[in-house]
One Martini backbone bead per residue (centre of mass of N, CA, C, O) as a GRO file, in nm:
protein
  337
    1MET     BB    1   0.098   0.035   0.020
    2SER     BB    2   0.041   0.363  -0.017
    3ASN     BB    3   0.148   0.681   0.148
    4VAL     BB    4  -0.055   0.879   0.015
    5ALA     BB    5  -0.159   1.187   0.058
    6THR     BB    6  -0.477   1.320   0.114
    7THR     BB    7  -0.680   1.577   0.020
    8PRO     BB    8  -0.930   1.723   0.137
    9SER     BB    9  -1.220   1.804   0.028
   10ALA     BB   10  -1.409   2.056  -0.043
   11PRO     BB   11  -1.682   2.191   0.025
   12PRO     BB   12  -1.956   2.264  -0.111
   13ALA     BB   13  -2.093   2.520  -0.250
   14PRO     BB   14  -2.326   2.720  -0.207
   15PRO     BB   15  -2.589   2.827  -0.346
   16VAL     BB   16  -2.660   3.083  -0.551
   17ALA     BB   17  -2.853   3.334  -0.519
   18GLU     BB   18  -3.079   3.498  -0.682
   19ARG     BB   19  -3.099   3.810  -0.795
   20GLY     BB   20  -3.307   4.044  -0.744
   21THR     BB   21  -3.487   4.308  -0.803
   22ARG     BB   22  -3.432   4.617  -0.700
   23ARG     BB   23  -3.589   4.842  -0.525
   24PRO     BB   24  -3.654   5.153  -0.491
   25ARG     BB   25  -3.503   5.376  -0.252
   26LEU     BB   26  -3.494   5.573  -0.002
   27SER     BB   27  -3.254   5.833   0.094
   28GLY     BB   28  -3.157   6.013   0.329
   29MET     BB   29  -3.328   6.301   0.332
   30THR     BB   30  -3.573   6.183   0.188
   31TRP     BB   31  -3.631   5.962   0.393
   32LEU     BB   32  -3.667   6.147   0.638
   33ILE     BB   33  -3.906   6.311   0.535
   34TRP     BB   34  -4.099   6.080   0.477
   35ARG     BB   35  -4.097   5.958   0.766
   36GLN     BB   36  -4.187   6.214   0.919
   37HIS     BB   37  -4.454   6.253   0.695
   38ARG     BB   38  -4.612   5.981   0.630
   39ALA     BB   39  -4.896   6.031   0.733
   40ALA     BB   40  -4.969   6.265   0.542
   41PHE     BB   41  -4.900   6.127   0.272
   42TRP     BB   42  -5.079   5.872   0.297
   43THR     BB   43  -5.342   6.023   0.337
   44MET     BB   44  -5.340   6.171   0.068
   45LEU     BB   45  -5.327   5.917  -0.113
   46ALA     BB   46  -5.579   5.775  -0.003
   47LEU     BB   47  -5.788   5.999  -0.062
   48THR     BB   48  -5.734   6.005  -0.363
   49ALA     BB   49  -5.809   5.712  -0.425
   50LEU     BB   50  -6.101   5.732  -0.324
   51ALA     BB   51  -6.192   5.962  -0.510
   52VAL     BB   52  -6.129   5.823  -0.777
   53ALA     BB   53  -6.307   5.573  -0.735
   54TRP     BB   54  -6.576   5.727  -0.701
   55MET     BB   55  -6.570   5.876  -0.979
   56LEU     BB   56  -6.556   5.623  -1.155
   57TYR     BB   57  -6.823   5.509  -1.059
   58GLN     BB   58  -6.997   5.751  -1.149
   59ARG     BB   59  -6.917   5.742  -1.447
   60ALA     BB   60  -7.028   5.464  -1.512
   61GLY     BB   61  -7.324   5.538  -1.446
   62LEU     BB   62  -7.350   5.765  -1.652
   63LEU     BB   63  -7.282   5.601  -1.911
   64ASP     BB   64  -7.513   5.400  -1.882
   65HIS     BB   65  -7.739   5.606  -1.903
   66LEU     BB   66  -7.661   5.737  -2.177
   67THR     BB   67  -7.660   5.477  -2.347
   68ALA     BB   68  -7.963   5.408  -2.297
   69LYS     BB   69  -8.034   5.700  -2.449
   70GLY     BB   70  -7.821   5.716  -2.712
   71TRP     BB   71  -7.546   5.792  -2.653
   72PRO     BB   72  -7.441   6.037  -2.892
   73ARG     BB   73  -7.670   6.015  -3.126
   74SER     BB   74  -7.875   6.145  -2.986
   75SER     BB   75  -8.056   6.368  -2.848
   76PRO     BB   76  -8.013   6.564  -2.574
   77ASP     BB   77  -8.312   6.548  -2.481
   78THR     BB   78  -8.292   6.240  -2.434
   79TRP     BB   79  -8.015   6.194  -2.255
   80MET     BB   80  -8.125   6.418  -2.027
   81GLU     BB   81  -8.303   6.229  -1.900
   82ASP     BB   82  -8.281   6.176  -1.572
   83ILE     BB   83  -8.000   6.352  -1.480
   84GLN     BB   84  -8.008   6.484  -1.193
   85PRO     BB   85  -7.843   6.287  -1.008
   86TYR     BB   86  -7.574   6.329  -1.170
   87GLN     BB   87  -7.553   6.632  -1.135
   88ALA     BB   88  -7.541   6.632  -0.825
   89GLU     BB   89  -7.270   6.480  -0.803
   90THR     BB   90  -7.092   6.682  -0.959
   91LEU     BB   91  -7.150   6.924  -0.776
   92LYS     BB   92  -7.051   6.801  -0.515
   93ALA     BB   93  -6.762   6.746  -0.611
   94GLY     BB   94  -6.686   7.033  -0.698
   95LEU     BB   95  -6.716   7.166  -0.418
   96GLY     BB   96  -6.518   6.978  -0.269
   97LEU     BB   97  -6.260   7.035  -0.453
   98LEU     BB   98  -6.227   7.338  -0.364
   99LEU     BB   99  -6.088   7.239  -0.079
  100VAL     BB  100  -5.809   7.119  -0.140
  101PRO     BB  101  -5.613   7.364  -0.117
  102VAL     BB  102  -5.685   7.424   0.177
  103ILE     BB  103  -5.621   7.150   0.310
  104ALA     BB  104  -5.327   7.127   0.210
  105GLY     BB  105  -5.222   7.389   0.340
  106VAL     BB  106  -5.299   7.324   0.639
  107PHE     BB  107  -5.203   6.998   0.672
  108LEU     BB  108  -4.919   7.026   0.502
  109GLY     BB  109  -4.779   7.305   0.485
  110ALA     BB  110  -4.777   7.439   0.773
  111PRO     BB  111  -4.629   7.186   0.939
  112LEU     BB  112  -4.360   7.127   0.789
  113LEU     BB  113  -4.191   7.356   0.962
  114ALA     BB  114  -4.330   7.438   1.227
  115GLY     BB  115  -4.289   7.172   1.383
  116ASP     BB  116  -3.973   7.176   1.386
  117LEU     BB  117  -3.939   7.462   1.509
  118GLU     BB  118  -4.102   7.411   1.773
  119SER     BB  119  -3.938   7.135   1.866
  120GLY     BB  120  -3.620   7.148   1.741
  121THR     BB  121  -3.554   6.963   1.491
  122ALA     BB  122  -3.419   7.163   1.296
  123LYS     BB  123  -3.155   7.203   1.454
  124LEU     BB  124  -3.061   6.911   1.453
  125VAL     BB  125  -3.056   6.859   1.143
  126THR     BB  126  -2.884   7.122   1.047
  127THR     BB  127  -2.621   7.037   1.243
  128GLN     BB  128  -2.587   6.717   1.144
  129ALA     BB  129  -2.706   6.617   0.858
  130ALA     BB  130  -2.767   6.919   0.745
  131GLY     BB  131  -2.831   7.186   0.583
  132PRO     BB  132  -3.074   7.414   0.533
  133ALA     BB  133  -3.094   7.398   0.223
  134ARG     BB  134  -3.125   7.090   0.200
  135TRP     BB  135  -3.367   7.058   0.385
  136LEU     BB  136  -3.565   7.242   0.228
  137ALA     BB  137  -3.540   7.103  -0.047
  138ALA     BB  138  -3.650   6.830   0.056
  139LYS     BB  139  -3.922   6.920   0.149
  140ILE     BB  140  -4.016   7.028  -0.128
  141GLY     BB  141  -3.927   6.775  -0.309
  142VAL     BB  142  -4.148   6.585  -0.170
  143THR     BB  143  -4.418   6.744  -0.159
  144VAL     BB  144  -4.482   6.850  -0.445
  145PRO     BB  145  -4.500   6.580  -0.604
  146ALA     BB  146  -4.732   6.467  -0.434
  147VAL     BB  147  -4.934   6.689  -0.508
  148VAL     BB  148  -4.925   6.656  -0.815
  149VAL     BB  149  -5.022   6.364  -0.836
  150CYS     BB  150  -5.300   6.405  -0.700
  151THR     BB  151  -5.413   6.644  -0.878
  152VAL     BB  152  -5.390   6.509  -1.152
  153ALA     BB  153  -5.581   6.277  -1.096
  154LEU     BB  154  -5.830   6.450  -1.033
  155SER     BB  155  -5.841   6.608  -1.299
  156LEU     BB  156  -5.873   6.372  -1.501
  157VAL     BB  157  -6.130   6.247  -1.379
  158CYS     BB  158  -6.311   6.492  -1.392
  159ASP     BB  159  -6.302   6.532  -1.697
  160ALA     BB  160  -6.416   6.247  -1.772
  161TRP     BB  161  -6.686   6.278  -1.613
  162TRP     BB  162  -6.800   6.577  -1.726
  163THR     BB  163  -6.801   6.592  -2.038
  164PRO     BB  164  -7.096   6.483  -2.115
  165LEU     BB  165  -7.238   6.743  -1.961
  166THR     BB  166  -7.119   6.951  -2.098
  167GLU     BB  167  -7.326   7.188  -2.276
  168GLN     BB  168  -7.623   7.064  -2.145
  169ASP     BB  169  -7.666   7.148  -1.811
  170GLY     BB  170  -7.563   7.471  -1.797
  171ARG     BB  171  -7.274   7.384  -1.808
  172THR     BB  172  -6.931   7.463  -1.845
  173GLY     BB  173  -6.592   7.521  -1.869
  174TRP     BB  174  -6.656   7.805  -1.706
  175ASP     BB  175  -6.728   7.684  -1.466
  176LEU     BB  176  -6.602   7.684  -1.159
  177THR     BB  177  -6.603   7.368  -1.101
  178VAL     BB  178  -6.463   7.302  -1.376
  179PHE     BB  179  -6.224   7.501  -1.415
  180THR     BB  180  -6.083   7.435  -1.126
  181ASN     BB  181  -6.087   7.089  -1.161
  182THR     BB  182  -5.932   7.124  -1.435
  183GLY     BB  183  -5.648   7.072  -1.549
  184PRO     BB  184  -5.389   7.287  -1.419
  185VAL     BB  185  -5.526   7.445  -1.186
  186PRO     BB  186  -5.529   7.256  -0.929
  187VAL     BB  187  -5.226   7.225  -0.920
  188ALA     BB  188  -5.136   7.522  -0.891
  189LEU     BB  189  -5.316   7.599  -0.649
  190THR     BB  190  -5.204   7.385  -0.447
  191VAL     BB  191  -4.905   7.454  -0.456
  192PHE     BB  192  -4.937   7.745  -0.359
  193THR     BB  193  -5.076   7.689  -0.081
  194VAL     BB  194  -4.858   7.505   0.032
  195LEU     BB  195  -4.619   7.705   0.013
  196GLY     BB  196  -4.758   7.920   0.177
  197GLY     BB  197  -4.772   7.747   0.436
  198VAL     BB  198  -4.470   7.710   0.467
  199ALA     BB  199  -4.397   8.009   0.496
  200ILE     BB  200  -4.576   8.066   0.742
  201GLY     BB  201  -4.441   7.855   0.928
  202MET     BB  202  -4.153   7.983   0.916
  203VAL     BB  203  -4.239   8.259   1.044
  204LEU     BB  204  -4.417   8.168   1.302
  205ARG     BB  205  -4.332   7.879   1.446
  206ARG     BB  206  -4.643   7.773   1.468
  207THR     BB  207  -4.865   7.541   1.406
  208LEU     BB  208  -5.153   7.644   1.475
  209LEU     BB  209  -5.119   7.932   1.370
  210SER     BB  210  -5.043   7.852   1.080
  211MET     BB  211  -5.308   7.706   1.010
  212VAL     BB  212  -5.496   7.948   1.044
  213VAL     BB  213  -5.358   8.143   0.844
  214THR     BB  214  -5.368   7.950   0.599
  215PHE     BB  215  -5.668   7.937   0.571
  216PHE     BB  216  -5.711   8.239   0.498
  217PHE     BB  217  -5.516   8.240   0.263
  218ALA     BB  218  -5.653   8.022   0.084
  219VAL     BB  219  -5.929   8.156   0.065
  220ALA     BB  220  -5.830   8.421  -0.061
  221VAL     BB  221  -5.709   8.296  -0.314
  222GLU     BB  222  -5.972   8.173  -0.427
  223VAL     BB  223  -6.136   8.433  -0.444
  224VAL     BB  224  -5.948   8.603  -0.620
  225TRP     BB  225  -5.922   8.402  -0.850
  226ALA     BB  226  -6.227   8.381  -0.922
  227MET     BB  227  -6.247   8.690  -1.003
  228HIS     BB  228  -5.973   8.656  -1.222
  229ARG     BB  229  -5.984   8.396  -1.420
  230LEU     BB  230  -6.091   8.573  -1.696
  231ASP     BB  231  -5.865   8.785  -1.784
  232PHE     BB  232  -5.732   8.607  -2.035
  233ALA     BB  233  -5.979   8.631  -2.186
  234GLU     BB  234  -6.142   8.668  -2.518
  235PRO     BB  235  -6.392   8.826  -2.631
  236VAL     BB  236  -6.680   8.772  -2.833
  237ARG     BB  237  -6.866   8.930  -3.096
  238ILE     BB  238  -7.221   8.958  -3.140
  239VAL     BB  239  -7.481   9.053  -3.376
  240SER     BB  240  -7.810   9.234  -3.395
  241ARG     BB  241  -8.020   9.391  -3.658
  242SER     BB  242  -8.339   9.417  -3.491
  243GLY     BB  243  -8.339   9.636  -3.306
  244TYR     BB  244  -8.424   9.744  -2.989
  245ASP     BB  245  -8.673   9.508  -2.973
  246GLY     BB  246  -8.498   9.281  -3.020
  247SER     BB  247  -8.322   9.007  -3.010
  248ALA     BB  248  -8.065   8.855  -2.889
  249PRO     BB  249  -7.802   8.695  -2.954
  250ALA     BB  250  -7.693   8.377  -2.957
  251VAL     BB  251  -7.511   8.169  -2.771
  252PRO     BB  252  -7.306   7.939  -2.805
  253ALA     BB  253  -7.228   7.643  -2.721
  254GLY     BB  254  -7.037   7.682  -2.419
  255GLY     BB  255  -7.076   7.969  -2.370
  256LEU     BB  256  -6.995   8.294  -2.207
  257GLU     BB  257  -7.162   8.551  -2.090
  258VAL     BB  258  -7.041   8.905  -2.027
  259ASP     BB  259  -7.215   9.089  -2.239
  260GLN     BB  260  -7.473   9.349  -2.300
  261SER     BB  261  -7.590   9.550  -2.583
  262TYR     BB  262  -7.627   9.817  -2.774
  263LEU     BB  263  -7.654   9.904  -3.126
  264THR     BB  264  -7.523  10.113  -3.354
  265GLY     BB  265  -7.481  10.232  -3.672
  266SER     BB  266  -7.157  10.291  -3.604
  267GLY     BB  267  -7.079  10.042  -3.383
  268HIS     BB  268  -7.163  10.118  -3.119
  269THR     BB  269  -7.215  10.101  -2.765
  270LEU     BB  270  -7.486  10.048  -2.529
  271PRO     BB  271  -7.640  10.030  -2.258
  272LEU     BB  272  -7.931   9.878  -2.124
  273SER     BB  273  -8.008  10.161  -1.974
  274THR     BB  274  -8.105  10.284  -2.218
  275CYS     BB  275  -8.401  10.460  -2.194
  276ILE     BB  276  -8.534  10.352  -1.914
  277HIS     BB  277  -8.649  10.651  -1.798
  278GLU     BB  278  -8.877  10.676  -1.968
  279PRO     BB  279  -9.222  10.750  -1.940
  280SER     BB  280  -9.257  10.604  -2.227
  281ALA     BB  281  -9.266  10.418  -2.510
  282LYS     BB  282  -9.250  10.658  -2.705
  283ALA     BB  283  -9.008  10.797  -2.573
  284ALA     BB  284  -8.817  10.555  -2.608
  285GLU     BB  285  -8.827  10.546  -2.916
  286VAL     BB  286  -8.706  10.826  -2.957
  287CYS     BB  287  -8.444  10.769  -2.810
  288PHE     BB  288  -8.341  10.539  -2.993
  289ARG     BB  289  -8.338  10.706  -3.253
  290GLN     BB  290  -8.139  10.926  -3.157
  291LYS     BB  291  -7.914  10.690  -3.096
  292ASP     BB  292  -7.915  10.472  -3.327
  293VAL     BB  293  -8.064  10.202  -3.273
  294VAL     BB  294  -8.024   9.862  -3.441
  295GLY     BB  295  -7.940   9.671  -3.188
  296GLN     BB  296  -7.749   9.391  -3.064
  297SER     BB  297  -7.492   9.284  -2.828
  298VAL     BB  298  -7.257   9.006  -2.762
  299ASP     BB  299  -7.038   8.898  -2.512
  300TYR     BB  300  -6.816   8.609  -2.535
  301LEU     BB  301  -6.693   8.286  -2.432
  302PRO     BB  302  -6.549   8.044  -2.580
  303LEU     BB  303  -6.482   7.709  -2.541
  304SER     BB  304  -6.194   7.715  -2.687
  305GLN     BB  305  -6.058   7.896  -2.435
  306VAL     BB  306  -6.028   7.726  -2.180
  307SER     BB  307  -5.746   7.595  -2.196
  308THR     BB  308  -5.579   7.853  -2.233
  309THR     BB  309  -5.674   7.993  -1.972
  310GLN     BB  310  -5.576   7.780  -1.776
  311TRP     BB  311  -5.272   7.802  -1.847
  312LEU     BB  312  -5.241   8.099  -1.777
  313ASP     BB  313  -5.330   8.080  -1.484
  314ALA     BB  314  -5.124   7.860  -1.402
  315SER     BB  315  -4.869   8.025  -1.462
  316VAL     BB  316  -4.913   8.231  -1.241
  317LEU     BB  317  -4.923   8.032  -1.004
  318PHE     BB  318  -4.642   7.905  -1.052
  319ALA     BB  319  -4.485   8.169  -1.022
  320LEU     BB  320  -4.571   8.222  -0.730
  321ALA     BB  321  -4.463   7.955  -0.618
  322ALA     BB  322  -4.167   8.008  -0.693
  323CYS     BB  323  -4.135   8.260  -0.518
  324VAL     BB  324  -4.190   8.117  -0.249
  325ALA     BB  325  -3.959   7.912  -0.269
  326VAL     BB  326  -3.731   8.120  -0.275
  327PHE     BB  327  -3.798   8.249  -0.005
  328ILE     BB  328  -3.753   7.997   0.167
  329LEU     BB  329  -3.453   7.948   0.090
  330LEU     BB  330  -3.334   8.228   0.162
  331ARG     BB  331  -3.438   8.252   0.454
  332GLY     BB  332  -3.348   7.963   0.558
  333ARG     BB  333  -3.031   7.993   0.543
  334LYS     BB  334  -3.043   8.204   0.811
  335ARG     BB  335  -3.355   8.162   0.974
  336VAL     BB  336  -3.457   7.866   1.044
  337VAL     BB  337  -3.319   7.863   1.362
   0.00000   0.00000   0.00000
C-alpha cells in the first residue's frame, strides 16, 4: 500500500441565490423627510385614491345611463332625461374639490416647517445631518411632487367624468366648479397654497397658529383667483341688427356670456340701461331713434378658449409658487433655526 497523503476535498459551495431586482428605495434626507411626514403623505395618497375610485364609479353609472338613452347619437333632449341625480353628484364633487387647495395648505403645508421649528427638530437636523438649504430643498422636493401626483389624478378623472355633461346641463367649461377642478388649474392652485402654508409656518414658527393663518390665506387666494380667473380670456362679439326691441343674438353652445349691450348704426355700443328711464314707450322709442340704436350685441367667451385660459391662469399661479419657494430657500438659509 502506498502512503500517499490525500488532501481532503473542500465542501461544496452553497448554491448562489439568484439576485432579484432591487426596488428603488429612498435614502438620505429624502428618506428622512418621507419618514417624518409619512402619516400626512400616506393620508393624502389614500384620500386621493378613494376620491378617484368614487368618481370613476360615478362616471361608469353616468355612462351607463347615457348609453341607455342613445348617447351620443341621439338628441341631447333624449339622453338628458332623468339626468338630475347624476348632475347632483357632479355638483357635489365639484364643490368638495374646491376645498382641496385649502385642506392641503392647512394640513400639509403649514405644519411642514412649523412643527420642526416649534419642537426644535429643525436645529438638530440642520446642525448634524445637513445644512438648512439642503433640508429645505428636501422638504419642498418631497412634498411638491406628492401634491402634483394627487392633483393631476383628480383633475384627469374629473375631466373624464364631467365631459359628457358639459355644454348640455347649463354648465360649461367656464363654470367655476369645472374650470377650477380640471386641467392644470387645480395643480397650480394647490401647489401655491401648500408652499404658501410652508412659508407662513417658517415665519410664524408655531404649528397651530400657522394652520389658522394658512386657512385664511388659502381661502383668500381662492376667492381672489375666482374673481380674476377670466382676465386672460378674450371675449368674442356677435351682433343682431333687429332693432332696439329685437332679441339679442344667441350665444353658441358652451359659451359664457359676459356682456350685452345695444348696437348703434355707427358700430358703437350703449348699455342696456339706455332710455330705460323714459316716461312712456313712445318716449323710449324716440330716445332709441335719436341714439341710432339698430340692434343688440353680446360679448361671450367661446368654449374653445377654456384650455388656453386655464394654462395662462396656471402659469401665473406656478410663477407665484416659484417665488414663494425661492423666498423659503433664501430666508431659510440664514434664519430657519
